[in-house]
Amino acid sequence: MSDYGMGELFKKSFEIQQNMAKAWLNAVNPPAAGASGEKTAADDPLAAMTKMYQGIYETWQKQFLDNPWMKMTPWSYNLFNSENPVQDMFNKMMNSGKGLADLSAVWQQLAGKDPFKTRDEILKFIEDNKADFERLSQDFINPFIPDSLRPLVSHALNLVKQYEAAGKDFAKPWLELGPKSAEDFKKIAEGDNSAYGGLYKTLNQAYQDSFGKMFSAAGLGLTREQNETVMSQFDAFFKMVLSLTELMSLVAEVARENMVTVIEAYGKLVAEGKQPQTLKEFYDIWVKVNEDSFVKVFGTPQFSKIFCDFAKKSCEFKIYVDKVLEQTLGWVPFPKNSDMVSLYKTVYDLRKSDHRSSKELDEIREELAALRAAVAQLSNPKKGDK
Amino acid sequence: MNSAFFEKSVQESIDFQSNVLKGIKTMLDLPKETIKSDLLEKVEVFSIGKMKLFHYKPVKTSAKPVKIPVLITYALVNRQYMMDIQPDRSVIKSFLESGLDVYIIDWGYPTAEDRYMTMDDHINWYMDECVNFISKTTGHKKINLLGVCQGGTFSTIYTALHQNKINALVTMVTPVDFSPSDALLFAWSKYLDADAMVDAYGVIPGDMMNISFLMLKPFSLTLGKYIDLAVDKKVEDPEFLGNFLRMEKWIFDSPGQAGDTLRQFINDLYKENKLVKGELELGGKKVNLKNITCPLFAICAEYDHLVPLSSSKPLMDAVGSTDKSFTAFPVGHIGMYVSSRSQKEIAPQIGRWLTEKSK
């Protein structure tokens, strides 16, 4: 099958990348820091190269997804599209490749450093390279989330930052009413991000004790019922987002701790002279630490409760969204969801009733057949029968 | 800057991209039929609603035909063609080659109107009608039953309620005792609000099940699998890619779950563990596992991350059967069907056991 010249195009692209890398290397002199003391591309060509590859992956993905010809074929990003499995595989491999590229950004930062001596040094390194780690986390989370829900998750992740700011200004006096939240704020100020989980739990409770009550208060007037349903929808939405934030903060904390473990393991290997020689080797260490750790965390009652709470709150939000939609479209002359559900119940009950009746008829037929056989036996006794 | 390190990294990145494109080119050249499974010949013989009962056509084999037929009941959460994923990895083909007369239930894809289907409906109605049909058409009062995973749970419950219709029972990777928490699904289900899910969706979308399954191995099943594919030298091998794509198709081919069935499965089994406690009620009758007195063969996977051994093994003590055996194979949950061991050891062993019990 023709590849429409794509093979040649990509071969050319590889050659360009290789030539650029060689030229860059030949042009590089020993480090000459920029005026502000920042590292230049000459000091750290690998980092610049990684940024370029990330750009290439993103451009390829965009080309594929935004290409009008591709848009003619409906597909779903995450799930297996049996109509277009090749495109599906390409997306998944390229998305994974992007994850690999983002991991390489982290690795390359590590590769140029001596092993860290203390945990504090590792935490500072993670803080200094926050953007890279956040991108890596996003790469990991994205495959679980359908396209339509990604804005919600990135909204929740942005909410983490917004709560940080809001907490320091508006919410701080409000939350400091409780000694627990004051303690969490103190820990966060000292750089202990594990306190965010506790803070969001407190925020959750504080919401339910204040704004939550407002949204679930009884309504007044002619449109009382509709207003109550809309308010309940808002309430369900905020509760869902708060629950998601709590879940994401736990995941983020685990991811951060895992990165500390990876860096410590890497440091040990460097000290022994056995450091990974390729990105794949570093990736293998990173994925093993994360997989083992996340599976362990996922099995804890703490995670299970938060995860299932988020699932429940999402379902409750959906229930209210459906109710609001039904109310809004109440005047439209076609059956609504609740009408169909009622119909399904009626049909189900009828099917069961029909099945029961069929079984009873079969039993009656069997009894009748047995009776007929007995009567026939009596009417025409065999010779010798008395 | 270590130039050798730098050059190695650049080359690694280029090799990755190059491999991805080679893989894509190979996939583009694969005929669409390559990713088809479920190729063994079979005939639809019975149906109710979306459920279909299929009868496999016999294959050429030197084995003597086994008279008593076997009905395979798969789980609701995935599709049954896993057992016939491809011609050289087909557990069903192995059964047919053992001389077994094989029937299989295809539960279909539930849609909105199936939301009220219960466990009682699936077991005492659909399964029972299938068993009755097979009995009637083959002339055997009792048939053999083989249940897989949740289908094994259903088969166990069915046998406890209708022992007079079952000659022998085989369970494969079947959860019976839901009290252990050493598997993620078991840990999560303790806190899952099934009522909220059912009220929101009616029929729980297959996508939700998929996401839960992906989270069981969050890195391997999302990023890792595709990176490993991209760096694998076999990415240009059409046969290798075909196998990969077939598995991918099956993994994400999860049907929706009828709400009331899922509700009872989670609440009565995962949360309250009613089955082994003898407290489960179906169709107004208590399910007493001691009523199972037929020969039983329970098979488990040692590395099963979905159904731990601690959930399957209790069946042995719970039943009233005296002729019972338990075997654990060193495979995973899916490896039970697609590994080379499944073809060479597991399926033939089941075939021999069923042949022996059908004399």
XYZ file of C-alpha atoms in Angstrom:
745
model
C 0.000 0.000 0.000
C 1.349 3.451 -0.895
C 2.444 5.621 1.987
C 1.818 8.785 -0.058
C 5.441 9.831 0.294
C 5.180 9.928 4.102
C 8.067 7.482 4.492
C 10.426 9.765 2.571
C 9.178 12.805 4.467
C 9.854 11.242 7.864
C 13.214 9.865 6.756
C 14.142 13.437 5.792
C 12.915 14.687 9.153
C 15.137 12.173 10.982
C 18.158 13.222 8.925
C 17.507 16.882 9.724
C 17.291 16.097 13.444
C 20.521 14.090 13.374
C 22.367 16.779 11.416
C 21.091 19.502 13.739
C 22.257 17.564 16.766
C 25.711 17.007 15.259
C 26.055 20.638 14.180
C 24.986 21.811 17.595
C 27.477 19.560 19.299
C 30.291 20.721 17.013
C 29.389 24.359 17.610
C 29.265 24.027 21.392
C 32.193 25.397 23.345
C 32.706 24.924 27.079
C 29.914 26.673 29.001
C 29.478 30.384 28.434
C 26.677 31.514 30.735
C 24.327 34.219 29.550
C 24.439 37.723 30.939
C 21.928 36.925 33.648
C 23.739 33.743 34.657
C 21.044 31.555 33.032
C 22.109 28.454 31.190
C 22.098 28.824 27.428
C 21.449 26.180 24.833
C 25.227 25.822 24.538
C 25.377 24.852 28.232
C 22.432 22.516 28.051
C 21.733 21.475 24.502
C 19.894 18.373 25.684
C 17.214 20.405 27.405
C 16.712 22.520 24.299
C 16.603 19.370 22.199
C 13.998 17.824 24.459
C 11.840 20.916 24.161
C 12.141 20.628 20.399
C 11.033 16.962 20.427
C 8.122 17.761 22.671
C 7.131 20.390 20.167
C 7.432 17.873 17.338
C 5.210 15.336 19.115
C 2.633 17.947 19.909
C 2.689 19.212 16.333
C 2.305 15.692 14.943
C -0.562 14.973 17.273
C -2.214 18.236 16.344
C -1.675 17.541 12.650
C -3.350 14.211 13.014
C -6.237 15.444 15.111
C -6.788 18.781 13.387
C -6.355 17.450 9.867
C -9.746 17.949 8.166
C -9.398 14.622 6.352
C -8.927 12.862 9.675
C -11.862 14.718 11.185
C -14.164 13.052 8.668
C -13.598 9.783 10.498
C -15.256 9.780 13.903
C -13.065 8.375 16.602
C -12.621 8.400 20.296
C -9.174 9.183 21.634
C -8.941 6.816 24.508
C -10.931 3.800 23.552
C -10.188 1.368 20.826
C -11.608 2.598 17.581
C -12.176 -0.522 15.555
C -13.187 1.681 12.610
C -9.724 3.197 12.572
C -7.413 1.078 14.761
C -4.285 2.407 13.045
C -5.066 6.003 13.927
C -5.969 4.871 17.424
C -2.627 3.084 17.854
C -0.747 6.060 16.433
C -2.396 8.401 18.947
C -1.636 6.072 21.830
C 1.977 5.523 20.805
C 2.551 9.226 20.206
C 0.875 10.136 23.492
C 3.109 7.629 25.229
C 6.070 9.049 23.324
C 5.165 12.486 24.637
C 5.178 11.046 28.139
C 8.611 9.600 27.404
C 9.809 12.967 26.096
C 8.548 14.727 29.226
C 10.289 12.127 31.379
C 13.479 12.702 29.417
C 13.296 16.398 30.403
C 13.467 15.297 34.024
C 16.218 12.770 33.357
C 18.369 15.246 31.543
C 18.153 17.660 34.448
C 19.285 14.832 36.722
C 22.021 13.610 34.432
C 23.942 16.845 34.720
C 23.981 16.854 38.542
C 25.813 15.104 41.318
C 23.598 12.773 43.366
C 21.523 14.643 45.971
C 22.628 14.178 49.532
C 19.409 14.953 51.391
C 15.681 14.674 50.884
C 15.387 18.464 51.100
C 17.700 18.812 48.094
C 15.486 16.403 46.142
C 12.353 18.336 47.110
C 13.972 21.589 46.008
C 14.919 19.997 42.675
C 11.311 18.896 42.183
C 10.050 22.375 43.095
C 12.521 24.043 40.709
C 11.341 21.782 37.865
C 7.667 21.909 38.775
C 6.483 22.565 35.229
C 8.161 19.410 33.924
C 6.674 17.293 36.689
C 3.221 18.709 36.170
C 3.438 17.949 32.473
C 4.511 14.405 33.284
C 1.567 13.986 35.659
C -0.777 15.235 32.964
C 0.623 12.667 30.505
C -0.109 9.928 33.004
C -3.628 11.092 33.886
C -4.825 11.907 30.351
C -5.280 8.324 29.056
C -7.891 7.694 31.768
C -9.999 10.638 30.841
C -12.215 10.970 27.770
C -11.669 14.122 25.685
C -14.894 15.685 26.872
C -13.861 15.422 30.527
C -10.279 16.678 30.197
C -11.228 20.338 30.670
C -12.883 19.338 33.932
C -9.757 17.594 35.194
C -7.414 20.385 34.106
C -9.927 22.770 35.671
C -9.637 20.816 38.897
C -5.842 20.826 38.644
C -5.940 24.598 38.106
C -8.243 24.787 41.080
C -5.394 23.343 43.141
C -3.419 26.505 42.328
C -6.444 28.729 42.794
C -7.183 27.267 46.200
C -3.597 27.929 47.122
C -4.069 31.594 46.279
C -7.648 31.809 47.576
C -6.690 30.019 50.739
C -4.020 32.562 51.517
C -6.355 35.499 50.964
C -10.084 35.016 51.220
C -10.486 31.534 52.641
C -7.710 31.700 55.211
C -9.655 33.544 57.918
C -12.653 31.312 57.174
C -10.753 28.067 57.387
C -8.619 29.059 60.305
C -11.720 28.760 62.453
C -10.646 25.165 62.837
C -7.312 24.226 64.427
C -6.777 21.460 61.847
C -6.800 23.835 58.872
C -4.464 26.256 60.665
C -2.050 23.362 61.102
C -2.388 22.441 57.408
C -1.713 26.056 56.352
C 1.376 26.119 58.520
C 2.669 22.903 56.925
C 1.996 24.199 53.422
C 3.805 27.432 54.185
C 6.762 25.298 55.311
C 6.689 23.445 51.974
C 4.928 20.271 53.091
C 2.576 19.643 50.194
C 1.126 16.529 51.824
C -0.981 18.881 53.920
C -3.044 19.857 50.854
C -5.036 16.619 51.183
C -6.115 17.525 54.696
C -6.804 21.103 53.674
C -9.162 20.076 50.879
C -11.000 17.769 53.242
C -11.505 20.716 55.574
C -12.474 22.912 52.628
C -15.006 20.282 51.586
C -16.582 20.294 55.026
C -16.458 24.093 55.254
C -18.216 24.323 51.871
C -20.956 21.984 53.014
C -21.410 24.000 56.183
C -21.706 27.324 54.319
C -22.306 27.636 50.566
C -23.560 24.065 50.423
C -26.402 24.965 52.774
C -27.306 27.902 50.589
C -27.561 25.733 47.492
C -29.650 23.118 49.213
C -32.048 25.560 50.928
C -35.764 25.419 50.090
C -36.950 27.737 47.321
C -39.844 30.178 47.108
C -42.391 31.179 44.502
C -43.940 29.803 41.338
C -40.703 28.384 39.992
C -39.686 27.023 43.384
C -39.183 23.459 42.195
C -37.140 24.417 39.131
C -34.994 26.787 41.170
C -34.365 24.127 43.792
C -33.282 21.660 41.108
C -30.897 24.184 39.522
C -29.429 25.041 42.923
C -29.046 21.334 43.665
C -27.185 20.990 40.387
C -24.741 23.734 41.402
C -24.325 22.111 44.778
C -23.664 18.724 43.169
C -21.149 20.309 40.784
C -19.144 21.987 43.543
C -19.179 18.851 45.654
C -17.926 16.849 42.662
C -15.115 19.304 41.944
C -14.093 19.409 45.610
C -14.032 15.626 45.699
C -12.002 15.523 42.474
C -9.569 18.052 43.915
C -9.097 15.898 47.008
C -8.487 12.880 44.759
C -6.042 14.753 42.523
C -4.119 16.108 45.516
C -3.652 12.573 46.822
C -2.491 11.376 43.390
C -0.166 14.377 43.063
C 1.327 13.746 46.496
C 1.976 10.084 45.668
C 3.509 11.068 42.320
C 5.780 13.540 44.099
C 6.916 10.986 46.664
C 7.523 8.489 43.881
C 9.731 10.983 42.066
C 11.742 11.422 45.277
C 12.161 7.627 45.399
C 13.203 7.516 41.733
C 15.767 10.271 42.240
C 17.143 8.569 45.360
C 17.437 5.280 43.452
C 19.096 7.101 40.575
C 21.561 8.722 42.986
C 22.508 5.312 44.400
C 23.109 3.948 40.906
C 25.307 6.942 40.024
C 27.345 6.404 43.200
C 27.856 2.775 42.193
C 28.723 3.754 38.627
C 25.662 1.917 37.322
C 23.483 4.843 36.251
C 21.052 4.332 33.363
C 22.748 4.863 30.009
C 19.585 5.389 27.988
C 16.236 7.062 28.490
C 14.563 3.651 28.256
C 16.600 2.422 31.237
C 15.624 5.491 33.264
C 12.025 5.077 32.149
C 12.049 1.432 33.317
C 13.108 2.556 36.809
C 10.518 5.353 36.830
C 7.632 3.170 35.661
C 8.400 0.345 38.113
C 8.550 2.688 41.110
C 5.334 4.428 40.078
C 3.365 1.330 39.142
C 4.232 -0.526 42.363
C 3.533 2.536 44.471
C 0.265 3.527 42.829
C -1.119 0.009 42.941
C -0.288 -0.050 46.656
C -1.922 3.339 47.248
C -4.953 2.473 45.145
C -5.617 -0.486 47.424
C -5.666 1.567 50.623
C -8.969 2.393 52.327
C -8.019 6.094 52.134
C -7.765 6.082 48.338
C -10.741 3.749 47.904
C -12.960 6.079 49.944
C -11.887 9.217 48.073
C -12.087 7.518 44.660
C -15.523 6.058 45.320
C -16.694 9.336 46.814
C -15.695 11.101 43.594
C -17.514 8.441 41.547
C -20.627 8.945 43.682
C -20.506 12.745 43.478
C -20.070 12.536 39.672
C -23.144 10.341 39.430
C -25.135 12.690 41.658
C -24.095 15.627 39.478
C -25.233 13.751 36.376
C -28.605 13.018 38.006
C -29.190 16.732 38.621
C -27.966 17.721 35.161
C -30.496 15.283 33.681
C -33.251 16.711 35.909
C -32.439 20.294 34.899
C -32.393 19.317 31.225
C -35.756 17.633 31.564
C -37.242 20.655 33.273
C -35.822 22.981 30.625
C -37.136 20.828 27.787
C -40.392 20.024 29.548
C -42.459 21.795 26.890
C -40.868 19.976 23.908
C -43.182 17.341 22.399
C -40.901 14.316 22.542
C -40.431 11.698 25.253
C -38.001 12.595 27.968
C -35.584 10.321 29.787
C -37.963 9.790 32.709
C -40.770 8.868 30.281
C -38.527 6.284 28.626
C -37.389 4.871 31.971
C -41.030 4.421 32.942
C -41.671 2.720 29.602
C -38.681 0.423 30.058
C -40.017 -0.628 33.442
C -43.423 -1.395 31.966
C -41.889 -3.404 29.123
C -39.632 -5.288 31.540
C -42.572 -6.147 33.815
C -44.576 -7.326 30.811
C -41.698 -9.519 29.602
C -41.382 -11.097 33.019
C -45.102 -11.634 33.285
C -45.085 -13.229 29.833
C -42.185 -15.465 30.849
C -43.969 -16.523 34.059
C -47.141 -17.281 32.104
C -45.153 -19.306 29.550
C -43.606 -21.376 32.295
C -46.980 -21.969 33.923
C -48.397 -23.039 30.566
C -45.469 -25.416 30.033
C -46.075 -26.917 33.474
C -49.780 -27.294 32.723
C -48.950 -28.934 29.381
C -46.645 -31.379 31.124
C -49.271 -32.199 33.738
C -51.872 -32.616 30.997
C -49.579 -34.886 29.041
C -48.956 -36.961 32.167
C -52.724 -37.067 32.857
C -53.484 -38.164 29.298
C -50.865 -40.872 29.549
C -52.388 -42.072 32.810
C -55.929 -42.038 31.346
C -54.741 -43.902 28.263
C -53.125 -46.451 30.531
C -56.363 -46.914 32.466
C -58.539 -47.121 29.317
C -56.341 -49.647 27.541
C -54.733 -51.781 30.177
C -52.033 -54.136 28.868
C -52.716 -57.887 29.006
C -51.811 -59.156 32.399
C -52.604 -55.824 34.127
C -55.335 -56.039 36.740
C 28.577 18.005 28.423
C 29.159 14.328 27.657
C 28.838 14.254 23.890
C 28.534 10.454 23.728
C 25.607 10.641 26.163
C 24.031 13.390 24.117
C 24.412 11.532 20.823
C 23.010 8.377 22.386
C 19.934 10.260 23.604
C 19.325 11.843 20.227
C 19.683 8.489 18.512
C 17.315 6.886 21.026
C 14.696 9.507 20.337
C 15.060 9.123 16.596
C 14.873 5.332 16.865
C 11.633 5.682 18.832
C 10.055 7.915 16.216
C 11.293 5.675 13.443
C 9.859 2.589 15.129
C 6.493 4.270 15.587
C 6.348 5.031 11.907
C 7.441 1.537 10.912
C 4.691 0.170 13.122
C 2.136 2.499 11.570
C 3.216 1.505 8.088
C 2.873 -2.188 8.979
C -0.546 -1.567 10.512
C -1.684 0.363 7.445
C -0.852 -2.682 5.369
C -2.736 -5.089 7.661
C -6.053 -6.230 6.225
C -8.971 -5.225 8.444
C -9.905 -8.902 8.893
C -6.658 -9.320 10.817
C -8.169 -7.947 13.991
C -11.187 -10.228 13.868
C -11.645 -12.822 16.575
C -14.349 -15.409 17.191
C -13.657 -17.205 13.920
C -14.699 -20.762 14.839
C -17.864 -21.800 13.074
C -20.940 -21.702 15.225
C -24.682 -21.462 14.832
C -27.175 -19.381 16.790
C -29.682 -21.877 18.150
C -31.670 -19.904 20.694
C -32.132 -16.366 21.909
C -34.005 -14.272 24.462
C -33.773 -10.512 24.370
C -30.192 -9.648 23.493
C -28.824 -12.974 24.770
C -27.926 -15.524 22.122
C -27.010 -19.159 22.585
C -24.473 -20.459 20.069
C -23.574 -24.055 19.246
C -20.077 -24.645 17.892
C -19.666 -26.896 14.906
C -17.447 -29.913 15.621
C -13.895 -29.835 14.294
C -11.887 -32.656 12.775
C -10.345 -34.510 15.659
C -9.158 -37.944 16.569
C -10.762 -37.628 20.010
C -13.958 -39.529 20.681
C -17.035 -37.280 20.833
C -18.115 -36.532 24.405
C -21.831 -37.093 24.604
C -22.798 -34.726 27.415
C -22.649 -31.166 26.071
C -20.957 -28.297 27.905
C -22.454 -24.812 28.226
C -19.926 -21.983 28.658
C -21.128 -18.978 30.629
C -18.853 -15.957 30.372
C -18.855 -12.825 32.519
C -21.089 -9.861 31.701
C -18.244 -7.354 31.957
C -16.324 -8.458 28.876
C -17.006 -10.298 25.643
C -16.816 -14.068 25.449
C -14.757 -14.194 22.242
C -11.644 -13.942 24.428
C -11.908 -17.707 24.512
C -11.511 -17.770 20.722
C -9.270 -14.721 20.325
C -7.336 -16.121 17.369
C -6.915 -19.496 15.668
C -3.657 -20.441 17.426
C -4.885 -19.205 20.842
C -8.363 -20.583 21.129
C -9.445 -22.368 24.279
C -12.691 -23.307 22.581
C -10.852 -24.879 19.671
C -8.937 -26.951 22.183
C -12.221 -28.026 23.797
C -13.590 -29.020 20.396
C -10.424 -30.944 19.653
C -10.963 -32.830 22.913
C -14.267 -34.019 21.481
C -16.476 -31.753 23.591
C -19.863 -30.589 22.314
C -19.669 -26.866 23.103
C -22.379 -24.265 23.546
C -21.702 -20.676 24.591
C -23.855 -17.812 25.850
C -23.349 -14.434 24.204
C -24.946 -11.916 26.568
C -24.918 -9.194 23.915
C -24.665 -5.447 24.486
C -27.252 -4.166 26.963
C -28.995 -0.956 26.050
C -31.167 1.435 28.019
C -34.191 -0.865 28.225
C -32.118 -3.561 29.940
C -31.556 -1.462 33.060
C -34.033 -3.512 35.108
C -32.505 -6.910 34.303
C -31.526 -8.591 37.571
C -29.160 -11.385 38.555
C -32.264 -13.551 38.926
C -33.166 -12.812 35.312
C -29.716 -13.683 34.044
C -29.444 -16.896 36.075
C -32.925 -18.300 36.664
C -34.372 -17.125 33.379
C -31.780 -16.771 30.605
C -29.302 -19.419 31.800
C -32.086 -21.780 32.800
C -33.760 -21.460 29.386
C -30.412 -22.186 27.702
C -29.863 -25.265 29.858
C -33.428 -26.449 29.174
C -32.972 -25.903 25.460
C -29.720 -27.864 25.331
C -31.218 -30.670 27.433
C -34.244 -30.895 25.176
C -32.341 -30.840 21.886
C -29.570 -33.219 22.965
C -31.768 -35.533 25.011
C -29.531 -35.233 28.099
C -31.345 -34.490 31.349
C -28.121 -33.097 32.784
C -25.455 -31.075 31.038
C -21.992 -29.818 31.949
C -21.533 -26.190 32.925
C -18.324 -24.137 32.589
C -18.297 -20.637 34.053
C -15.662 -17.953 33.542
C -14.962 -15.238 36.122
C -18.331 -13.583 36.942
C -19.888 -16.201 34.665
C -18.409 -18.763 37.030
C -20.127 -17.068 39.948
C -23.386 -17.215 37.999
C -22.754 -20.864 37.112
C -22.063 -21.698 40.743
C -25.286 -20.008 41.836
C -27.201 -21.733 39.050
C -25.891 -25.157 40.014
C -26.786 -24.542 43.673
C -30.365 -23.749 42.605
C -30.736 -26.341 39.823
C -28.354 -29.181 40.741
C -30.738 -31.665 39.142
C -29.888 -30.228 35.724
C -26.085 -30.180 36.008
C -23.784 -33.163 35.505
C -20.475 -31.441 36.291
C -19.302 -27.908 37.022
C -16.054 -26.200 35.962
C -15.212 -22.757 37.300
C -12.381 -20.674 35.852
C -10.932 -17.685 37.764
C -14.229 -17.400 39.606
C -14.785 -15.130 42.623
C -16.892 -16.723 45.310
C -15.652 -15.219 48.567
C -15.624 -11.433 48.268
C -14.176 -10.673 51.708
C -10.482 -10.425 50.677
C -9.135 -6.933 49.978
C -5.940 -7.988 48.231
C -7.226 -7.117 44.790
C -8.086 -3.562 43.813
C -11.612 -4.261 42.550
C -12.408 -5.912 45.873
C -10.915 -3.000 47.836
C -12.819 -0.369 45.825
C -16.136 -2.187 45.762
C -16.373 -2.006 49.553
C -16.906 1.763 49.218
C -18.617 1.951 45.847
C -22.121 3.438 45.823
C -23.718 1.189 43.236
C -27.131 2.761 43.813
C -25.870 6.204 42.752
C -24.303 4.712 39.612
C -27.449 2.846 38.661
C -29.690 5.839 39.371
C -27.460 8.046 37.202
C -26.947 5.708 34.271
C -29.420 2.844 34.306
C -27.051 0.782 32.166
C -23.511 1.539 33.357
C -21.389 2.474 30.312
C -18.683 0.035 29.297
C -16.221 2.967 29.269
C -16.538 3.299 33.042
C -15.652 -0.369 33.442
C -12.695 0.136 31.059
C -11.314 3.020 33.110
C -11.523 0.932 36.291
C -9.696 -1.938 34.596
C -6.976 0.428 33.328
C -6.439 1.680 36.864
C -5.574 -1.824 38.037
C -2.204 -1.406 36.309
C -2.169 2.334 35.717
C 1.209 2.712 34.015
C 1.535 -0.579 32.166
C -1.882 -0.401 30.576
C -1.795 3.266 29.536
C 1.722 4.460 28.738
C 3.878 1.373 29.178
C 2.162 -0.933 26.747
C 2.465 1.523 23.854
C 6.034 2.556 24.642
C 7.010 -1.117 24.772
C 5.255 -1.599 21.451
C 7.060 1.363 19.919
C 10.524 0.224 21.049
C 9.950 -3.439 20.256
C 11.870 -4.691 17.245
C 8.830 -6.797 16.312
C 6.831 -3.655 15.512
C 7.292 -4.405 11.806
C 5.996 -7.964 12.213
C 2.403 -8.119 10.903
C 1.636 -11.212 12.972
C 2.885 -9.566 16.178
C 0.898 -6.417 15.481
C -2.195 -8.377 14.550
C -2.074 -10.183 17.899
C -1.636 -6.861 19.699
C -4.558 -5.237 17.892
C -6.870 -8.184 18.563
C -6.168 -7.952 22.272
C -6.629 -4.181 22.190
C -10.010 -4.596 20.549
C -11.159 -7.101 23.164
C -9.825 -5.109 26.128
C -11.864 -2.042 25.208
C -14.928 -3.946 23.982
C -16.753 -3.757 27.313
C -20.536 -3.957 27.186
C -22.699 -1.759 29.349
C -23.822 -3.318 32.625
C -27.499 -3.773 33.390
C -27.991 -1.572 36.437
C -30.008 -3.841 38.688
C -27.650 -6.774 38.080
C -24.585 -4.698 38.891
C -26.321 -3.226 41.919
C -26.987 -6.649 43.427
C -23.571 -8.016 42.439
C -21.802 -5.166 44.226
C -24.113 -4.818 47.223
C -24.878 -8.477 47.954
C -21.591 -10.033 46.871
C -18.716 -7.540 47.005
C -19.987 -5.631 50.019
C -21.953 -8.153 52.083
C -20.357 -11.360 50.784
C -23.725 -13.102 50.943
C -22.854 -16.013 48.646
C -20.377 -17.872 50.867
C -22.369 -16.897 53.943
C -25.423 -18.637 52.473
C -27.470 -15.443 52.669
C -27.871 -14.707 48.965
C -31.449 -14.821 47.713
C -32.431 -15.154 44.104
C -35.993 -15.418 42.846
C -37.199 -15.814 46.410
C -34.886 -18.778 47.068
C -31.807 -18.920 49.262
C -28.650 -19.960 47.424
C -27.039 -22.757 49.424
C -23.696 -23.822 47.973
C -23.933 -27.104 49.885
C -26.622 -28.073 47.365
C -23.849 -28.426 44.797
C -23.073 -32.139 44.818
C -21.892 -32.759 41.260
C -18.202 -33.144 40.376
C -16.424 -29.786 40.560
C -13.204 -28.587 38.936
C -12.086 -25.138 40.065
C -9.245 -23.514 38.135
C -7.456 -20.342 39.175
C -4.605 -18.125 38.059
C -1.754 -17.616 40.527
C -0.946 -14.104 39.268
C -4.532 -12.973 38.936
C -4.771 -9.257 39.743
C -8.570 -9.266 39.264
C -9.699 -12.385 41.149
C -7.224 -13.436 43.850
C -6.818 -17.069 44.858
C -8.220 -16.167 48.260
C -11.524 -15.402 46.548
C -11.758 -18.562 44.427
C -10.426 -21.280 46.694
C -13.207 -21.066 49.365
C -15.571 -22.648 46.844
C -13.942 -25.989 47.588
C -15.076 -25.965 51.217
C -18.417 -24.328 50.492
C -19.855 -27.015 48.190
C -21.347 -30.351 49.086
C -19.487 -32.212 46.310
C -17.182 -35.041 47.290
C -15.601 -35.299 43.837
C -13.837 -31.933 43.615
C -10.448 -30.655 42.562
C -8.673 -27.311 42.588
C -5.745 -26.270 40.409
C -3.854 -22.998 40.218
C -1.788 -22.284 37.119
C 1.128 -19.818 37.049
C -0.624 -17.386 34.712
C -2.575 -14.131 34.986
C -6.308 -13.593 34.620
C -6.128 -13.107 30.851
C -3.210 -15.490 30.433
C -5.637 -18.236 31.458
C -6.996 -17.995 27.895
C -4.324 -16.506 25.688
C -1.031 -17.789 27.034
C 0.743 -20.695 25.440
C 0.206 -22.589 28.696
C -3.547 -22.255 28.254
C -3.357 -24.041 24.911
C -0.870 -26.694 25.994
C -2.042 -27.447 29.534
C -5.163 -25.724 30.809
C -7.675 -26.321 28.022
C -6.628 -29.937 27.419
C -6.822 -30.631 31.153
C -10.368 -29.290 31.262
C -11.206 -31.328 28.178
C -9.890 -34.504 29.803
C -11.729 -33.808 33.045
C -15.056 -33.179 31.339
C -14.587 -36.260 29.163
C -13.976 -38.356 32.257
C -17.029 -36.961 34.104
C -19.288 -37.401 31.081
C -18.921 -41.181 30.864
